[in-house]
Short mmCIF file of C-alpha atoms in Angstrom, two decimals:
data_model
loop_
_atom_site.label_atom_id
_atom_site.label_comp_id
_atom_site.label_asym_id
_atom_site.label_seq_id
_atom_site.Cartn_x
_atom_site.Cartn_y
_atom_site.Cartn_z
CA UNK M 1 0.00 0.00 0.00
CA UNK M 2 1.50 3.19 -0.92
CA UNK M 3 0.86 6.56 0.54
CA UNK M 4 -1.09 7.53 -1.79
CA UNK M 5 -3.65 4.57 -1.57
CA UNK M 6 -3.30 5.82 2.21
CA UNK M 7 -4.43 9.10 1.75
CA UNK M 8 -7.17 7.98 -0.96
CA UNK M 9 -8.67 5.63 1.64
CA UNK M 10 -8.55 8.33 4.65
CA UNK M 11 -10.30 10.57 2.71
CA UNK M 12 -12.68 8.32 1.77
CA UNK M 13 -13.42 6.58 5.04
CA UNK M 14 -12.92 9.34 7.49
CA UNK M 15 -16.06 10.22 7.61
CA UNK M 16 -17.76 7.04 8.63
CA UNK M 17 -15.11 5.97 10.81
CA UNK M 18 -15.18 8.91 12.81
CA UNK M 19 -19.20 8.47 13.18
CA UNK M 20 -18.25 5.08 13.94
CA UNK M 21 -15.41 6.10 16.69
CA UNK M 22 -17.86 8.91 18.05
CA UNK M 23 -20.21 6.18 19.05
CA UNK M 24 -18.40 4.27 20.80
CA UNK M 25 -16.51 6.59 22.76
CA UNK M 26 -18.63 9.58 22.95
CA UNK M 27 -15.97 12.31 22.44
CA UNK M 28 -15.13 14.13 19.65
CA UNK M 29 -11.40 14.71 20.21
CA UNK M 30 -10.57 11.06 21.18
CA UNK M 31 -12.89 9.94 18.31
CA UNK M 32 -10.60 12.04 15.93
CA UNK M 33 -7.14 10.70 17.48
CA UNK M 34 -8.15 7.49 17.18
CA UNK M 35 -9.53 7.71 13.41
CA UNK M 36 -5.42 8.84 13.20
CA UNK M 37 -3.91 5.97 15.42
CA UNK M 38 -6.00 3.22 12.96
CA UNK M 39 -4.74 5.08 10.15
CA UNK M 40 -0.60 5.36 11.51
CA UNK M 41 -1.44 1.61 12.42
CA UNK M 42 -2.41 0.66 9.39
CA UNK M 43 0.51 2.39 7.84
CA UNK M 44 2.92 0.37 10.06
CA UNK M 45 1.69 -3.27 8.83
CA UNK M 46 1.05 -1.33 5.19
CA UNK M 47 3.71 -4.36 3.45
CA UNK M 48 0.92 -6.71 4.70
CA UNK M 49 -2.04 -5.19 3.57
CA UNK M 50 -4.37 -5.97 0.54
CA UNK M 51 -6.08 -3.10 -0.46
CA UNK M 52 -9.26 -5.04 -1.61
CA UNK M 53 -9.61 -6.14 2.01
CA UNK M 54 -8.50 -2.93 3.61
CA UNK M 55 -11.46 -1.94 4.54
CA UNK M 56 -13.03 -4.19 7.47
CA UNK M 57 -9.56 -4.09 8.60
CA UNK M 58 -9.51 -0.58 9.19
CA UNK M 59 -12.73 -0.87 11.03
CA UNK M 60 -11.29 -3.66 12.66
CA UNK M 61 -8.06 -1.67 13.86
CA UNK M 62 -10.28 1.19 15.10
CA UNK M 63 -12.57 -0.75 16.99
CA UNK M 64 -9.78 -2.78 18.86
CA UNK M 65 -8.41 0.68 19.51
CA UNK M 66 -11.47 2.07 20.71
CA UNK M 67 -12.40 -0.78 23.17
CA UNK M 68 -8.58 -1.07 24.54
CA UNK M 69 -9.21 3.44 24.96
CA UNK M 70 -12.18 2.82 26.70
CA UNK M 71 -10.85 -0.12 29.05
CA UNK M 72 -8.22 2.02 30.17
CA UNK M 73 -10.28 4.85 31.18
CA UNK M 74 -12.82 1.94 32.86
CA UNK M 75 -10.11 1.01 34.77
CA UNK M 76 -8.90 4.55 35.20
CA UNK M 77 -12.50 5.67 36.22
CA UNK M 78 -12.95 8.50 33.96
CA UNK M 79 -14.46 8.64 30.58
CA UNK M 80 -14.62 12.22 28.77
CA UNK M 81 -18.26 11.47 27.41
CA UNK M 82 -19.03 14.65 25.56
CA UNK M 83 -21.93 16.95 26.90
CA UNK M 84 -24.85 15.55 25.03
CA UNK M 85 -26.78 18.68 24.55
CA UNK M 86 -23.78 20.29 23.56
CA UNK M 87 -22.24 17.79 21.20
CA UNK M 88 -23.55 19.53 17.79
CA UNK M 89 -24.66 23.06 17.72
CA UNK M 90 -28.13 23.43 15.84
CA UNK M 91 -29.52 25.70 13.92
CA UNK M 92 -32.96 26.86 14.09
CA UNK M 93 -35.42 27.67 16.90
CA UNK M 94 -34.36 27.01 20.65
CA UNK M 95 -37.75 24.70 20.88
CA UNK M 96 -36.48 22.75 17.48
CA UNK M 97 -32.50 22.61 18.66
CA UNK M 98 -33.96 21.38 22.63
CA UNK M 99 -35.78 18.63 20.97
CA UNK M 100 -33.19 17.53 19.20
CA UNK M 101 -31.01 17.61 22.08
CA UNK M 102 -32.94 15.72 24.15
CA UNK M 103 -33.56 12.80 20.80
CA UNK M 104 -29.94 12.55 20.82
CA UNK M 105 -29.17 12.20 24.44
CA UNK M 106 -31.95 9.54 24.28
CA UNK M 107 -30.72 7.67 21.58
CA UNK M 108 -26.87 8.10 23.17
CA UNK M 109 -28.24 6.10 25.78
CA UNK M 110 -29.81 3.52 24.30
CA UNK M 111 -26.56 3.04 22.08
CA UNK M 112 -24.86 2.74 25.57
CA UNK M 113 -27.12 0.27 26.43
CA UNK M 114 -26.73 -2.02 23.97
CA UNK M 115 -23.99 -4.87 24.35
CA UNK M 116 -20.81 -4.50 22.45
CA UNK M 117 -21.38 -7.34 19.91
CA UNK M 118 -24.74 -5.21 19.12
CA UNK M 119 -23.63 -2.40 19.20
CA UNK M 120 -20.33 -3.06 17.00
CA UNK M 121 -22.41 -4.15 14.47
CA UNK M 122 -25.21 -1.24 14.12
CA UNK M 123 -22.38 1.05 14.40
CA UNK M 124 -20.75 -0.70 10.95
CA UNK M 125 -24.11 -1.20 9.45
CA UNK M 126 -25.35 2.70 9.96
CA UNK M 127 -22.11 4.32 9.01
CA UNK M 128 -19.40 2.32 6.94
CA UNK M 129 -21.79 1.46 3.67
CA UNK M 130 -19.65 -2.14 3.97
CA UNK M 131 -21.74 -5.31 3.23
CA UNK M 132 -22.78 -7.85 5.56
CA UNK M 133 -19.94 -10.18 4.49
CA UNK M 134 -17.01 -6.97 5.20
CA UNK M 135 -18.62 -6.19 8.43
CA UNK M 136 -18.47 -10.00 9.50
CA UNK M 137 -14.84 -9.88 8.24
CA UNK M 138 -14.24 -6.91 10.48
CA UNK M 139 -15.62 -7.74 13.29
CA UNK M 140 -14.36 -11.73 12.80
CA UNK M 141 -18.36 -13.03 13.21
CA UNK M 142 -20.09 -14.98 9.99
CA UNK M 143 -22.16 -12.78 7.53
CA UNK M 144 -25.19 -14.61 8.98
CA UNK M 145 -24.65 -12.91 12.47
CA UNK M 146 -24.48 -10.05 11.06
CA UNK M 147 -28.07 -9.80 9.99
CA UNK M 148 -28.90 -11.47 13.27
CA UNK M 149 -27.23 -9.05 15.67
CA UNK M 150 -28.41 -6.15 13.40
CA UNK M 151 -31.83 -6.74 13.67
CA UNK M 152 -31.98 -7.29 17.30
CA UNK M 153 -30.21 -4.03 18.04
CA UNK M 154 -32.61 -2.43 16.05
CA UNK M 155 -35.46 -3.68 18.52
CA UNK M 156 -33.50 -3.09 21.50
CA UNK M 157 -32.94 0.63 20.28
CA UNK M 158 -36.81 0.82 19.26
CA UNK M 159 -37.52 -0.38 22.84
CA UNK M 160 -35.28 2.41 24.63
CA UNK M 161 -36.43 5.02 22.40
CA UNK M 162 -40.17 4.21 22.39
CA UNK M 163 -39.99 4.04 26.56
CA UNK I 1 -32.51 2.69 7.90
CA UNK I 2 -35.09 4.33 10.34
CA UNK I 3 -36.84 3.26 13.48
CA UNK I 4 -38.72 6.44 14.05
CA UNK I 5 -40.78 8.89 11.47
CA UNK I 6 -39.18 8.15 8.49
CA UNK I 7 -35.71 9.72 9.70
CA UNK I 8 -32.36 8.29 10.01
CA UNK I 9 -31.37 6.92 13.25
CA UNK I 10 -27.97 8.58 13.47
CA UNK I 11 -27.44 11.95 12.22
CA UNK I 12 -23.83 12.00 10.10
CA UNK I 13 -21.27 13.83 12.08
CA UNK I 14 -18.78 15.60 10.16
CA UNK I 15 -14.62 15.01 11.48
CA UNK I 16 -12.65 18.21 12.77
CA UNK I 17 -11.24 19.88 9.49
CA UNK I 18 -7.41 19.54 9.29
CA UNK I 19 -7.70 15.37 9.26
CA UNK I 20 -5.42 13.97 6.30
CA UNK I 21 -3.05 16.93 6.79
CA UNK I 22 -1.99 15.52 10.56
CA UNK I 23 -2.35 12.28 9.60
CA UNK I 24 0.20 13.16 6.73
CA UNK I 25 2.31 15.06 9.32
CA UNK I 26 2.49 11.78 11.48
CA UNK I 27 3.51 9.49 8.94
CA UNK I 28 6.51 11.81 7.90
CA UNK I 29 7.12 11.84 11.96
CA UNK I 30 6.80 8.01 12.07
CA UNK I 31 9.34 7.70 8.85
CA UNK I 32 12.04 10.13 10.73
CA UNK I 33 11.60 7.91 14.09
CA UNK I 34 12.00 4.81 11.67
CA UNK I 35 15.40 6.28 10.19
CA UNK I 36 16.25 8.04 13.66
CA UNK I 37 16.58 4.41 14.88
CA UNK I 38 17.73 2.75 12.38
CA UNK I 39 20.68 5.35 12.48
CA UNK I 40 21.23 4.37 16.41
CA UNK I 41 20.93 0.38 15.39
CA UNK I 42 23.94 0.80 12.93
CA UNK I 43 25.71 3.49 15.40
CA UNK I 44 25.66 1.03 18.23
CA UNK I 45 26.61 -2.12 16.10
CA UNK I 46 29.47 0.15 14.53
CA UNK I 47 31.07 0.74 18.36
CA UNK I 48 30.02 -2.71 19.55
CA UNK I 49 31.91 -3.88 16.06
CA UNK I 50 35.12 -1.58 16.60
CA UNK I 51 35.43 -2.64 20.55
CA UNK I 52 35.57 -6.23 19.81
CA UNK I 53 37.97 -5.39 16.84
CA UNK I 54 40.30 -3.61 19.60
CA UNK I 55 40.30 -6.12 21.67
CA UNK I 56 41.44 -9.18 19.42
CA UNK I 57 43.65 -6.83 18.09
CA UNK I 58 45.32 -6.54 21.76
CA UNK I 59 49.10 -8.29 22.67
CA UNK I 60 48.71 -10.98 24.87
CA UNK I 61 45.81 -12.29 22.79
CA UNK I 62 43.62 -9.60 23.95
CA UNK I 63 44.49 -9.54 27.66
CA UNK I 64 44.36 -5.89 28.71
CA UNK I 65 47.65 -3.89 30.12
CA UNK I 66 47.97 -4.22 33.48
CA UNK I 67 49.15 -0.73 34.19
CA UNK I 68 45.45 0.78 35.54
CA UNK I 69 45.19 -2.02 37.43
CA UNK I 70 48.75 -1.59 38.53
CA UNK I 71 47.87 2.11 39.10
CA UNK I 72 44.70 1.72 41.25
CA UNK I 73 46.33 -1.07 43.07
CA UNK I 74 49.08 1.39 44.48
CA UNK I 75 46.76 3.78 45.10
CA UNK I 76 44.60 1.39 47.31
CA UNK I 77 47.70 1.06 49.27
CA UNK I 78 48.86 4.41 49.68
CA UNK I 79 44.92 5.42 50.98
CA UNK I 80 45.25 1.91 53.41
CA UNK I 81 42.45 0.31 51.45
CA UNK I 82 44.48 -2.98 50.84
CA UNK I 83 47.59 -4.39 52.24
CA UNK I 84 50.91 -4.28 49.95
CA UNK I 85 51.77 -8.36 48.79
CA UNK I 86 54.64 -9.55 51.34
CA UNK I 87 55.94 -12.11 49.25
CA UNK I 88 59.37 -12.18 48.13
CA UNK I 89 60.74 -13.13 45.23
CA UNK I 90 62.40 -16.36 44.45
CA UNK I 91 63.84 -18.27 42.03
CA UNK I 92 62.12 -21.90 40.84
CA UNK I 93 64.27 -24.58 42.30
CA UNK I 94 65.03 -26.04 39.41
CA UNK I 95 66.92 -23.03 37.90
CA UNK I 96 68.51 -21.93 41.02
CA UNK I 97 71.95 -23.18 39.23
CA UNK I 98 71.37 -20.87 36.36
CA UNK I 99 70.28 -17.78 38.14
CA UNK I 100 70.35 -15.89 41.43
CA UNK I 101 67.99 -12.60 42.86
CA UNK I 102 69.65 -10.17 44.85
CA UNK I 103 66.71 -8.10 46.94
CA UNK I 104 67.84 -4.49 46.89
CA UNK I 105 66.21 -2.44 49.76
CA UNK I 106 64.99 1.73 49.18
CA UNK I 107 64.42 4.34 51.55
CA UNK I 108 60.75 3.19 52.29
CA UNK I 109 59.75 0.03 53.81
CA UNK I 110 56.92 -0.50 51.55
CA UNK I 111 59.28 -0.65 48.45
CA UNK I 112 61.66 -3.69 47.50
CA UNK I 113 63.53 -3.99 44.41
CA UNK I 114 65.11 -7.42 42.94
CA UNK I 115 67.53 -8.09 40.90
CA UNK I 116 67.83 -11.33 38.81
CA UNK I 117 70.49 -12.08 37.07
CA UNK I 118 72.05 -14.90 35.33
CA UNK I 119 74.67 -16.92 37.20
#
């Protein structure tokens, strides 16, 4: 992989990743680093990469990263969620941008809620665009599962949301 | 896909602006550390390479001259820290015919001289 393919793919997967990231870790600046740390990883171990399978294995990479981030501040006590009312400014009426607030710091719980496998694979079927068979490959679970788990985080999260 | 009213469940976030340019700044950081190192591996294996080299190339099949030793030795004895050898010096028995030592005393107690010499 050159660095050109690097840059190619960071530009095009940024985006999602970092949606991906956010929701796991809930704040915007470690969501960012760690988009950055897959990306220098991926670099590193570039000689063994196949760019037609690059793509769960970036996922992969920042999920790993994410969890092993997040078990260090369990175990540190502190995580740096990011105010939910305050995490994107909106436009618009104060009524409109409350309500909005509020849907978002209901539906940051429910994501919370949700198991890891669950939520993993929600996360990769919202924002990535990969198929069922890539996410499976990223997150090392059969395409089947996939479905599966997708489907019953989408009840779960209809559940918390509709309480 | 949407659980409620029609609308996406996630809204898409966009990334702090300035993304591929400090990812692009890291690389070039992680390419200097690579050569930084590299340069330290070859430094280190270049001194390790030249000390063995200097010792082979050593008399006495690499044995080291005794005069620090010597030095620090005297010195432990002037300061007290050791005792100065008492032995004398003699002559194997089986050349005694062929030679002789003659002990030749200084000014200070401490000091002896020999002299061997062939009969």
């Amino acid at each position: 992989m050159s660095e050109s393919d690097l840059e190619a793919l960071y530009t095009r997967l940024e985006k999602p990743l970092y949606n991906v990231l956010y929701r796991r870790v809930w704040n915007r600046e470690t969501a960012r680093d760690l988009v950055q740390d897959a990306f220098v990883r991926l670099w590193k171990m570039r000689r063994k990469v196949i760019l037609e399978t690059v793509e769960p294995l970036i996922y992969k990479i920042a999920l790993n990263l994410a969890s092993s981030k997040l078990r260090r501040k369990k175990v540190l006590g502190w995580v740096p969620f990011d105010a939910v009312s305050g995490a994107v400014p909106d436009p618009g009426d104060t009524e409109e941008a409350l309500s909005r607030s509020q849907e978002r710091g209901r539906l940051q719980e429910a994501v919370m809620a949700l198991p890891d496998e669950l939520r993993n694979v929600i996360l990769l079927c919202e924002f990535s665009g990969m198929t069922y068979g890539q996410v499976g490959a990223a997150l090392s679970i059969p395409e089947g599962t996939v479905g599966s788990r997708r489907n019953r985080a989408l009840t779960l999260l209809k559940v918390h949301l509709e309480r | 896909m949407n659980v409620r009213n029609n609308k996406p469940l996630f809204e898409m976030l966009d990334p702090p602006p300035g993304g591929l340019t400090r990812l692009q700044a890291r690389i070039r950081g992680e390419r200097r550390r690579k050569i930084r190192n590299w340069t330290l591996a070859t430094a280190a294996a270049g001194i390790a390479a030249i000390g063995l080299a200097v010792l082979l190339l050593l008399p006495n099949g690499g044995e080291l001259p005794l005069l620090p030793g010597f030095e620090s030795d005297l010195l432990a004895i002037q300061l007290g820290l050791i005792e100065a050898p008492e032995e004398s010096v003699s002559i194997r028995p089986d050349l005694r015919n062929e030679y002789a030592v003659l002990e030749i005393p200084t000014g200070d107690d401490r000091v002896v001289f020999y002299m061997v010499g062939s009969r």
